[in-house]
Short mmCIF file of C-alpha atoms in Angstrom, two decimals:
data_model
loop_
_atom_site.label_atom_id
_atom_site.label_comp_id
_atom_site.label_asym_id
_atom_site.label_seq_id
_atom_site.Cartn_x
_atom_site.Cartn_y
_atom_site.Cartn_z
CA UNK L 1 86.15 -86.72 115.55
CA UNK L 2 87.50 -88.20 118.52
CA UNK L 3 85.72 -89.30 122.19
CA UNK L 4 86.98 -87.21 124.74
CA UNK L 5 84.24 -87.86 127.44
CA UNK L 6 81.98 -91.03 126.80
CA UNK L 7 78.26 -90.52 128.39
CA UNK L 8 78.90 -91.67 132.18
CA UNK L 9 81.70 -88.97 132.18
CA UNK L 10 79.43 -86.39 130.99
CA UNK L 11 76.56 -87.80 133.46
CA UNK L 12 79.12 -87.32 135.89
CA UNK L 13 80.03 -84.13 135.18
CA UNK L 14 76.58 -82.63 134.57
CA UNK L 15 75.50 -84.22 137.88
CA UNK L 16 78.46 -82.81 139.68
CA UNK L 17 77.90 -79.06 138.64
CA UNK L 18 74.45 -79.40 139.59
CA UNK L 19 75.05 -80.58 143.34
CA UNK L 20 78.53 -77.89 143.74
CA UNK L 21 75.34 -75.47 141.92
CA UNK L 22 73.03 -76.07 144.62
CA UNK L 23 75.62 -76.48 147.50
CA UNK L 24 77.02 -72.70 146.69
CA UNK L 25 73.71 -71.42 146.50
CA UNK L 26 72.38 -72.49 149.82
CA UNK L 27 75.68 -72.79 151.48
CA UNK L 28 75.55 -68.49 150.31
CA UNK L 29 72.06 -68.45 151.91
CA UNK L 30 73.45 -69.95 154.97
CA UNK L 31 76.76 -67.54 155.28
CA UNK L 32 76.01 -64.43 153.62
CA UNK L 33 72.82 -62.49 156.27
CA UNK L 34 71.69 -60.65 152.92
CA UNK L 35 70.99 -63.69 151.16
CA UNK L 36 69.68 -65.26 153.57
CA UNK L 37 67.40 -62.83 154.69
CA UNK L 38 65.84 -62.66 150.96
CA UNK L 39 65.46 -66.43 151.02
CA UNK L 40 64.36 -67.36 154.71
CA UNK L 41 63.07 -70.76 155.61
CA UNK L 42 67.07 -71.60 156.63
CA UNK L 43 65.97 -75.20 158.04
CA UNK L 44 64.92 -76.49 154.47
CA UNK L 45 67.84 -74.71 153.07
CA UNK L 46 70.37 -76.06 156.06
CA UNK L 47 68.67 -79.25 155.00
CA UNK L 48 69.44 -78.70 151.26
CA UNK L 49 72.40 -78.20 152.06
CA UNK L 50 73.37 -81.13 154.23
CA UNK L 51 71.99 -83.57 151.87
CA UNK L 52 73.60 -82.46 148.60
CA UNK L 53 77.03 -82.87 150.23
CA UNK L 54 76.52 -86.14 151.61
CA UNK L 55 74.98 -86.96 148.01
CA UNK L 56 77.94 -85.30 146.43
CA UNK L 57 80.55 -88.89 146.05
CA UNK L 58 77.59 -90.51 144.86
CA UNK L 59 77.31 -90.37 141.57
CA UNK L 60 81.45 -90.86 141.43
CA UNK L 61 81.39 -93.93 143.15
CA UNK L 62 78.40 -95.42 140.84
CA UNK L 63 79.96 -94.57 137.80
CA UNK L 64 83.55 -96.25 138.59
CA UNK L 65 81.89 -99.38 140.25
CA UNK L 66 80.74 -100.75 137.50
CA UNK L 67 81.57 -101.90 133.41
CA UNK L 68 80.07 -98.34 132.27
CA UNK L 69 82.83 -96.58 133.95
CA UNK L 70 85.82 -97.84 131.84
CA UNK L 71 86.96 -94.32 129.97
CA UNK L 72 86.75 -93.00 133.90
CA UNK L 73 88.79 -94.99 135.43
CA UNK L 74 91.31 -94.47 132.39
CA UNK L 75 90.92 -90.91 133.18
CA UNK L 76 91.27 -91.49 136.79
CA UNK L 77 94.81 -93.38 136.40
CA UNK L 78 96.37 -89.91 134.47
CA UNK L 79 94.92 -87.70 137.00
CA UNK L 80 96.98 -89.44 139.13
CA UNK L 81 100.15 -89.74 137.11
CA UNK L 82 102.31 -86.99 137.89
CA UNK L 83 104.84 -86.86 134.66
CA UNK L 84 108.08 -85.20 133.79
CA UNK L 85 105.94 -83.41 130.97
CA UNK L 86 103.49 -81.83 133.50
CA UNK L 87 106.89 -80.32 135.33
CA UNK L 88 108.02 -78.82 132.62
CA UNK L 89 104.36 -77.28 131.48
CA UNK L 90 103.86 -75.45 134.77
CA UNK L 91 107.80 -74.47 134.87
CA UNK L 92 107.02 -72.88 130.96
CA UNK L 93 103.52 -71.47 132.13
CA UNK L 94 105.48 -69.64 134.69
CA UNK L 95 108.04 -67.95 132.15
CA UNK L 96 106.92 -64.57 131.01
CA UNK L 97 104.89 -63.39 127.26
CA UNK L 98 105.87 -65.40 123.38
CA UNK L 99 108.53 -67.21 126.13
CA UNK L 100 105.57 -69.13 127.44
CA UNK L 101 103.47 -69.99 124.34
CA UNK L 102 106.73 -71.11 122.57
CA UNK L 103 107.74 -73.49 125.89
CA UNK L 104 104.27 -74.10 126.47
CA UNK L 105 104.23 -75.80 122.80
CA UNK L 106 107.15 -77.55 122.67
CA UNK L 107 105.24 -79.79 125.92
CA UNK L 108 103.55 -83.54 124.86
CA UNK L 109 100.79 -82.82 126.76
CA UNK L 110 98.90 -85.85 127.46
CA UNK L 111 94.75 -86.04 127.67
CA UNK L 112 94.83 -83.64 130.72
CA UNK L 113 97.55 -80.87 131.31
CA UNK L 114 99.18 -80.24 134.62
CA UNK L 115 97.01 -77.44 135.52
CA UNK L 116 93.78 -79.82 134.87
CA UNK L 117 95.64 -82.41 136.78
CA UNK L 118 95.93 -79.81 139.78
CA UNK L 119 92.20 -78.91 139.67
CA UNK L 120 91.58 -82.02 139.80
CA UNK L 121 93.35 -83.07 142.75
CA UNK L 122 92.28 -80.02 144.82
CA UNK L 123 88.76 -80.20 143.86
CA UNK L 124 88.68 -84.25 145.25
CA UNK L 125 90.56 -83.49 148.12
CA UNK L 126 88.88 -80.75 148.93
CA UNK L 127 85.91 -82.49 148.52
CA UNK L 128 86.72 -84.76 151.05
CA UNK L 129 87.46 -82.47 153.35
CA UNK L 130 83.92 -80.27 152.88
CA UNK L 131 82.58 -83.69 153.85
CA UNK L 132 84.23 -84.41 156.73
CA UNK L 133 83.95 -80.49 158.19
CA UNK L 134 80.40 -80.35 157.26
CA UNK L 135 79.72 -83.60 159.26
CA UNK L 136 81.45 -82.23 162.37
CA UNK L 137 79.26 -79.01 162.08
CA UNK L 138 75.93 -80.81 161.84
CA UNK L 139 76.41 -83.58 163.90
CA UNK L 140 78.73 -81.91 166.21
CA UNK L 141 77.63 -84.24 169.70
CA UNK L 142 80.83 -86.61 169.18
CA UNK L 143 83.49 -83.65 169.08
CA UNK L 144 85.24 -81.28 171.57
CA UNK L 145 83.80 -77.71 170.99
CA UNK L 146 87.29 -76.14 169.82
CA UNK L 147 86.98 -79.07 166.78
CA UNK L 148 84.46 -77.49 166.09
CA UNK L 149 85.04 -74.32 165.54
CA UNK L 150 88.00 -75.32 163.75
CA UNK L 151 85.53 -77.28 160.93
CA UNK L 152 83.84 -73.97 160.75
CA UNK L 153 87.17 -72.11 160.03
CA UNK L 154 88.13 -74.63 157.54
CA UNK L 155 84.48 -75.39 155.76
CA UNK L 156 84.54 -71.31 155.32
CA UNK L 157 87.59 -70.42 154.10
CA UNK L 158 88.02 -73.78 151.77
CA UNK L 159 84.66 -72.92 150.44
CA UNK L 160 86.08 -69.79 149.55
CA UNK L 161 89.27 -71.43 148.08
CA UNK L 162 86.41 -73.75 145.98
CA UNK L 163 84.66 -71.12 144.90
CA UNK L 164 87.42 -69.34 143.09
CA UNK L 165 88.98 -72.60 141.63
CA UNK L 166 85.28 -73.23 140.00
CA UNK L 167 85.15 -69.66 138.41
CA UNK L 168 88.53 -70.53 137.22
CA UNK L 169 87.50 -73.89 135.53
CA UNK L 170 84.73 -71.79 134.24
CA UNK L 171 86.54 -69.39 132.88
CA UNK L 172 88.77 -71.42 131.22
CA UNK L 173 85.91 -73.45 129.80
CA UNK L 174 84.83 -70.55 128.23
CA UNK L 175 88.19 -69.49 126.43
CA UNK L 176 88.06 -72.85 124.89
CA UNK L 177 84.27 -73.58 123.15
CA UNK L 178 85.56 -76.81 121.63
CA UNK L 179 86.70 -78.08 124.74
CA UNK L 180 83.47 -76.89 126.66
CA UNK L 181 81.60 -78.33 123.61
CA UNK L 182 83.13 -81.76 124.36
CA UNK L 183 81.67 -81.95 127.80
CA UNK L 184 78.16 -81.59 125.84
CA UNK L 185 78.37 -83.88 123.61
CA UNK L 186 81.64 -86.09 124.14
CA UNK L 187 83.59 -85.57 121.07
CA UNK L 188 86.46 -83.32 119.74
CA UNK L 189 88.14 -83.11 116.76
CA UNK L 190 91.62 -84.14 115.58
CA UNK L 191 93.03 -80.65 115.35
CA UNK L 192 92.58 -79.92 118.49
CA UNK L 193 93.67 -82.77 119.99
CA UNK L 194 97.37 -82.41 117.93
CA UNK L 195 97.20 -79.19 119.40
CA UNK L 196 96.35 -79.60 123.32
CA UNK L 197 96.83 -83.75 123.46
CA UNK L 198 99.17 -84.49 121.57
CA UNK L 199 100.44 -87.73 124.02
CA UNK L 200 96.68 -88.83 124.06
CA UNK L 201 95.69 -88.79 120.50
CA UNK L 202 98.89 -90.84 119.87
CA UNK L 203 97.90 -93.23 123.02
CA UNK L 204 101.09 -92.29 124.92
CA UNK L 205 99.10 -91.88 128.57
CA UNK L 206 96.61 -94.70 128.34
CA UNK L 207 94.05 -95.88 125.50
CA UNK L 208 94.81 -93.74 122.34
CA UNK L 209 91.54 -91.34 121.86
CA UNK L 210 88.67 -93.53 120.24
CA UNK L 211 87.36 -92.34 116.98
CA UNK L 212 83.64 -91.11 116.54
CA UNK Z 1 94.61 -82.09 151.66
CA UNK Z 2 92.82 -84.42 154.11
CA UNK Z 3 95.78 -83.69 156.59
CA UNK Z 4 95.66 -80.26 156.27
CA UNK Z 5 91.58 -80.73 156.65
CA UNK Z 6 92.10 -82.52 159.98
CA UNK Z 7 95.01 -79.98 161.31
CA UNK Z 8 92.57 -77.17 160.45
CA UNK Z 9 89.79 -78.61 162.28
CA UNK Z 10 91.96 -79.38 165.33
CA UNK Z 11 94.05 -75.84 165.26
CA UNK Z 12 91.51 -73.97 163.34
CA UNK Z 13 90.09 -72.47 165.89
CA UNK Z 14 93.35 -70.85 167.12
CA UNK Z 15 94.63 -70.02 163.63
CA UNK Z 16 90.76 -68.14 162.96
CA UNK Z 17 91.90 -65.58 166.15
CA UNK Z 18 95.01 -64.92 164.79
CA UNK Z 19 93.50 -64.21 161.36
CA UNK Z 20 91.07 -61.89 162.71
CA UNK Z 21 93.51 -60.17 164.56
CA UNK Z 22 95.70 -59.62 161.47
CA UNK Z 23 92.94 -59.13 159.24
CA UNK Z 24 90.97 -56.26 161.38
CA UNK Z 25 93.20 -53.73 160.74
CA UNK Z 26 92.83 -54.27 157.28
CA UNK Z 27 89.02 -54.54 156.90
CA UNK Z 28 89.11 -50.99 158.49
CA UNK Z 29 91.27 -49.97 155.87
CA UNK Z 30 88.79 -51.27 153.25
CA UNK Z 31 86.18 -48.97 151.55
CA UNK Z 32 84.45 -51.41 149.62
CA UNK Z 33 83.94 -53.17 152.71
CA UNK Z 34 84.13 -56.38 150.37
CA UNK Z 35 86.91 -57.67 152.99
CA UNK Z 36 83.49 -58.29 155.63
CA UNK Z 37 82.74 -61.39 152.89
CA UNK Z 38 85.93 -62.97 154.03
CA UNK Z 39 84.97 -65.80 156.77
CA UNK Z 40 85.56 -65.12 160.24
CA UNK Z 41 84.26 -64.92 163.64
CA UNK Z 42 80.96 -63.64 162.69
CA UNK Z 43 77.76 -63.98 163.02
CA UNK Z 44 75.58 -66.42 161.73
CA UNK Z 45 72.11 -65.23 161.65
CA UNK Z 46 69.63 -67.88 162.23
CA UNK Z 47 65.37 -67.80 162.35
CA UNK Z 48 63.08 -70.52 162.90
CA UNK Z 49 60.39 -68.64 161.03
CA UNK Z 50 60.66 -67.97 157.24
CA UNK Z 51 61.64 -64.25 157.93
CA UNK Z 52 62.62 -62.07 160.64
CA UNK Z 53 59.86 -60.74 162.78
CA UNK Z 54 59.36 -57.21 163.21
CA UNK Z 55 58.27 -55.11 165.91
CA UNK Z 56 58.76 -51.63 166.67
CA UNK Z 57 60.72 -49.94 169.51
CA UNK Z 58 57.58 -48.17 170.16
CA UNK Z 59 55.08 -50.77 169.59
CA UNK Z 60 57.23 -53.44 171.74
CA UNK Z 61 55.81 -55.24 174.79
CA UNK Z 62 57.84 -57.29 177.63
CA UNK Z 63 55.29 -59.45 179.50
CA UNK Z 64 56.21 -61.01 182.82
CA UNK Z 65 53.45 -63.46 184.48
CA UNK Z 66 52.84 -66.74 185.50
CA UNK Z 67 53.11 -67.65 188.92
CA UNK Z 68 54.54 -64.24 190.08
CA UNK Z 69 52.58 -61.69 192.40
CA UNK Z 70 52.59 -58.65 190.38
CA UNK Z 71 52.20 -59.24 186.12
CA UNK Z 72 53.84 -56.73 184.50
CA UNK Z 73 54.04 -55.41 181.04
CA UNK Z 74 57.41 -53.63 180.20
CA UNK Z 75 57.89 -50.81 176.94
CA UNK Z 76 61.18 -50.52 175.88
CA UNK Z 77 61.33 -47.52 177.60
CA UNK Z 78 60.23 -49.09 180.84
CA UNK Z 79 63.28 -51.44 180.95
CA UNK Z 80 65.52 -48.54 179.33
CA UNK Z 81 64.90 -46.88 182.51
CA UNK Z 82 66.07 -49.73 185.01
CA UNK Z 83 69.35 -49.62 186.11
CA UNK Z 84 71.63 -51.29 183.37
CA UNK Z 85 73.81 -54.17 183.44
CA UNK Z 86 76.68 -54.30 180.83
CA UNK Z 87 79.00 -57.45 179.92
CA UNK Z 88 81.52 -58.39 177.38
CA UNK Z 89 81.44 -61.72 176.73
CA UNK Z 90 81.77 -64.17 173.65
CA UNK Z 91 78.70 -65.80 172.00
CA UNK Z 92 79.21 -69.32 171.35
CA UNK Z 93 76.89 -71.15 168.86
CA UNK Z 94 76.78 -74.88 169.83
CA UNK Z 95 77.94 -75.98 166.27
CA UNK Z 96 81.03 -74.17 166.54
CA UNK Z 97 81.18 -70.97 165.31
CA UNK Z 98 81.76 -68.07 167.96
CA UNK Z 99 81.75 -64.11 168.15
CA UNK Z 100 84.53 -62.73 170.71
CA UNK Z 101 84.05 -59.36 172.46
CA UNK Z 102 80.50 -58.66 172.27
CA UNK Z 103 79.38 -55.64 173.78
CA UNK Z 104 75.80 -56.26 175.27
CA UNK Z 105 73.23 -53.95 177.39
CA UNK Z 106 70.23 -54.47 179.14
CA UNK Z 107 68.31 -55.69 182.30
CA UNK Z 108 70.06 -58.42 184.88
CA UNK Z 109 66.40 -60.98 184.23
CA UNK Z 110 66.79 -61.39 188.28
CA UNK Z 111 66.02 -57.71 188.17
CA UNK Z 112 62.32 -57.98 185.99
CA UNK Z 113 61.57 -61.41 188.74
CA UNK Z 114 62.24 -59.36 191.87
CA UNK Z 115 59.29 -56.96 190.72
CA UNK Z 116 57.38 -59.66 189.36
CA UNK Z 117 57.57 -61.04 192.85
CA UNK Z 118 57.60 -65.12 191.85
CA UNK Z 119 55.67 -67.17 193.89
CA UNK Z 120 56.79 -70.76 195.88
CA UNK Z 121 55.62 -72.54 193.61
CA UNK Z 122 57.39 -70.80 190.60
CA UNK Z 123 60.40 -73.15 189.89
CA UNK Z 124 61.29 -72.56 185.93
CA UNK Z 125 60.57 -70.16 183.47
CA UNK Z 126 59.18 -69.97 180.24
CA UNK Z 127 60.26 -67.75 176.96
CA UNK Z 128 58.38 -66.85 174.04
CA UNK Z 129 59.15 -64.72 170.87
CA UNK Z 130 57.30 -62.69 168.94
CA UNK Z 131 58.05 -65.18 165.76
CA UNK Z 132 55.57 -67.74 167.48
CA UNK Z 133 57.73 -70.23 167.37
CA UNK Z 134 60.84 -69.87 168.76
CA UNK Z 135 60.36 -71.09 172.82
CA UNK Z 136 63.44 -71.34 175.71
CA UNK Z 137 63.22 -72.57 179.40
CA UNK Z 138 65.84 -71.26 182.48
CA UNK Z 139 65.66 -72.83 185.92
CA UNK Z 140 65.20 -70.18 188.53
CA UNK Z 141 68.49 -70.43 189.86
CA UNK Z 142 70.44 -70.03 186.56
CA UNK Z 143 67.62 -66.83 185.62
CA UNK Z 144 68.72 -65.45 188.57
CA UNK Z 145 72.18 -65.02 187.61
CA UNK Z 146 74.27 -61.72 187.39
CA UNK Z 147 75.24 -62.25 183.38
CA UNK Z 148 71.95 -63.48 182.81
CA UNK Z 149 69.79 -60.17 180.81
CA UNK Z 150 67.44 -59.18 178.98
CA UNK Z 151 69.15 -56.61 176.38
CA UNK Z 152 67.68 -54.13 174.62
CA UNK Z 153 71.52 -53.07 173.09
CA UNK Z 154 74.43 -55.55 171.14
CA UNK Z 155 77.53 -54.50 169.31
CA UNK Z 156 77.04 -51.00 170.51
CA UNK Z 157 74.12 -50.14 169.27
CA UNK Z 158 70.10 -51.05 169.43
CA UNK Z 159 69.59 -55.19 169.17
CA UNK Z 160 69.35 -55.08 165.28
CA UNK Z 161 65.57 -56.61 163.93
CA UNK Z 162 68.29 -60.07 162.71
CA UNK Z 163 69.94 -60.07 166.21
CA UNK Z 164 66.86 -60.53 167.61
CA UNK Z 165 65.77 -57.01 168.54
CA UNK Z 166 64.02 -54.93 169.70
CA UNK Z 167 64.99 -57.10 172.68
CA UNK Z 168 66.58 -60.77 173.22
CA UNK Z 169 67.75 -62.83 175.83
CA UNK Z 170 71.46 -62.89 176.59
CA UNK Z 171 72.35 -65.57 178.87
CA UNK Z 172 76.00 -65.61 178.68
CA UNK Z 173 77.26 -68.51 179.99
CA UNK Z 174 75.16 -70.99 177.85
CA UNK Z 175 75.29 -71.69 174.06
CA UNK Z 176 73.58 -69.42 172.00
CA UNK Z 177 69.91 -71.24 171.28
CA UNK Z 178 69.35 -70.24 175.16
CA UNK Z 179 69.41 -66.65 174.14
CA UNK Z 180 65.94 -66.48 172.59
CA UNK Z 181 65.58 -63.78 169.89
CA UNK Z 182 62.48 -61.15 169.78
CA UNK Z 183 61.44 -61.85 173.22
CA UNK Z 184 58.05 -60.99 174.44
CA UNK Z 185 57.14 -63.16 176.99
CA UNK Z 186 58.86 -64.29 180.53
CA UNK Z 187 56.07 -66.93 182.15
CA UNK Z 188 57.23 -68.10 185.69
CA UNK Z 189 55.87 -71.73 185.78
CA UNK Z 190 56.22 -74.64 187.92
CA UNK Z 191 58.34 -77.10 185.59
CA UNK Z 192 61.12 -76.70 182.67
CA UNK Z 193 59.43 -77.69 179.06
CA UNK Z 194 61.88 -77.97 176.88
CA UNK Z 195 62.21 -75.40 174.49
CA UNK Z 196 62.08 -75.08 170.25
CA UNK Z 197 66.03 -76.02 169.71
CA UNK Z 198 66.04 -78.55 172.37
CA UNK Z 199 62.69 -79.94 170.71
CA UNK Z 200 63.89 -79.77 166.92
CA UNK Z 201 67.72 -79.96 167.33
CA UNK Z 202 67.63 -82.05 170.19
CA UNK Z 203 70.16 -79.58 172.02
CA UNK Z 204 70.63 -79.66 175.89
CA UNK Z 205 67.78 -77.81 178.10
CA UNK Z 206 70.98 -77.16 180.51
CA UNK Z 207 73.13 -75.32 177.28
CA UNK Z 208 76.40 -74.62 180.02
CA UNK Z 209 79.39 -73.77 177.26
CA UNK Z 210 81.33 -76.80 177.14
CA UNK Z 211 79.67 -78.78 179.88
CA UNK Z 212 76.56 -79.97 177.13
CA UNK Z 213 75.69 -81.00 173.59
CA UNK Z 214 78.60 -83.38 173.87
CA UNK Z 215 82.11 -81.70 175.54
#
């Protein structure tokens, strides 16, 4: 079997979920009157709220500030390498029916496709952005009232965009129970990894995958 | 992505007009009415209590006192029958988000004081709700003001029981904390006392749109 995720990765991960969890729960409660009404007390939930976004970067910046977060970082530096290879996936995963699987295989995909790559990027930036627009709408003093209704605008309809993306990861997640499996417990096997990594098992985009 | 974060925020509040505009026609279309989950110009509905508080149209009571000649204790139907004022105006909550086009109903407040007959040394007035809780303050001068009312009807139809009904404040040219929610008490008193937002949230007592709570 091979590593995929070593335990601060996982930690990450798990910790992640929980705070995007809680922050579409009660940011639901907050938007949606029906919800809200069956919940009530909105301060504690507004409060909720508020502090699992600010606590959201958290556990991200503790786990690559240190020795422990080695296999992160690695991961961090082909997130942000944007290869020839992960052109020519999302070209192929454009063509149409056996077209795609057959272009789609022919691909030395490295530890994370394109589309992984892409989720990703949107989900950090996005992030960011949540962060930022959430500030201006709770501590809204410093800024001109029309910036403020533009964080609104964007911390609704990005939420929106955030929400979809995560049922996507989801549902991918669940079309592939070894790879979901991995984020559990950390390892993989080697079949899988000639089939979707085929540039990481053979340590073509960083380390080569540790055995286990 | 941060860019696009920081032109949103800037031009978002333009682009969320347009949006509307090209997305109303739609939502009328919709029978599902999933489209209304869709952000917007909405809005948000907020309580200081755990719930909503409830009270009846027929079990409602205004009461007007305080340093006024005449106390006075209003049913719905009592202010139903006073001569109506009606505006369309926008409701602007002070952390941004905004309703255009409102459609409100009710009594001009100045209307309710005149009866009441407030005395020299009435100077400010006093709200309470029905929740317990929730408190606002007006000077004379600014209760006194045409678009100032106390509405029994939003969105053309009865103040809803998560609006605020059976009847709210509507003071229209102030953020939307000043427009206290189940309303059943207007005291006439000699000083301001800060109300529950300007207490908890630490939000203007003078709530003009755009001239407090920063620009």
């Amino acid at each position: 079997m091979l590593l995929r995720f070593d335990w601060v990765e996982r930690v990450v991960h798990w910790v992640n979920a929980t705070l995007f969890g809680v922050l579409i729960f009660t940011g639901a409660a907050l938007y949606l009157e029906p919800i809200g009404r069956l919940i009530g007390r909105r301060a504690l939930v507004e409060d909720i709220h508020v502090y699992c976004g600010l606590a959201l970067p958290v556990p991200l910046v503790i786990a690559l500030s240190g020795s422990w977060g080695k296999a992160l970082r690695a991961d961090l530096h082909r997130f942000n390498r944007w290869t020839k290879e992960d052109r020519d996936w999302l070209r192929a995963l454009l063509r149409a029916g056996p077209e795609r699987r057959r272009s789609l295989g022919g691909i030395r995909v490295g530890k994370f496709n394109a589309g992984q790559k892409l989720n990703a990027a949107f989900i950090a930036g996005s992030g960011l952005v949540m962060l930022g627009t959430g500030v201006i709408m709770r501590w809204y003093h410093p800024w001109p009232l029309t910036w403020r209704t533009g964080a609104t605008f964007v911390h609704d309809w990005l939420a929106l965009a955030i929400g979809l993306v995560i049922i996507g990861h989801i549902w991918m997640a669940l079309m592939d129970w070894d790879a979901m499996r991995s984020m559990f417990v950390g390892t993989i096997s080697r079949t899988w990894a000639k089939r979707h990594a085929p540039a990481w098992l053979d340590g073509e985009d960083g380390p080569p995958a540790p055995e286990r | 992505m941060l860019g696009l974060g920081a032109v949103g925020v800037v031009a978002g509040s333009r682009v969320q007009d347009g949006l509307d505009a090209a997305l109303a026609p739609l939502q009328r279309l919709d029978p599902t009415g999933l489209s209304g989950l869709l952000p917007g110009n909405y809005f948000r509905i907020y309580t200081v209590t755990d719930g909503y508080p409830y009270e009846s149209d027929t079990n409602y009571r205004l009461t007007v006192d305080g340093l006024v000649d005449h106390p006075t204790v209003y049913t719905m139907a009592d202010l139903q029958a006073m001569p109506a004022t009606r505006l369309v105006r926008t409701f602007q909550c002070v952390t941004g988000w905004r309703v255009d086009n409102v459609h409100w109903q009710g009594v001009a407040l100045s209307v309710l004081l005149d009866k009441a007959g407030v005395q020299t040394a009435g100077k400010d007035l006093r709200f309470e709700s029905f929740d317990g809780v929730y408190t606002e303050s007006l000077t004379l001068a600014e209760a006194y003001r045409p678009d100032v009312i106390v509405a029994y009807s939003m969105l053309g139809g009865p103040v809803t029981q998560e609006h605020g009904g059976p009847v709210r404040l509507y003071v229209a040219p102030m953020y939307g904390y000043k427009s206290i929610k189940w309303m059943s008490r207007i005291q006439v008193v000699d000083r301001v006392e800060p109300g529950y937002w300007e207490t908890v949230g630490n939000y203007a007592v003078e709530g003009w749109i755009g001239d407090s709570n920063g620009y």
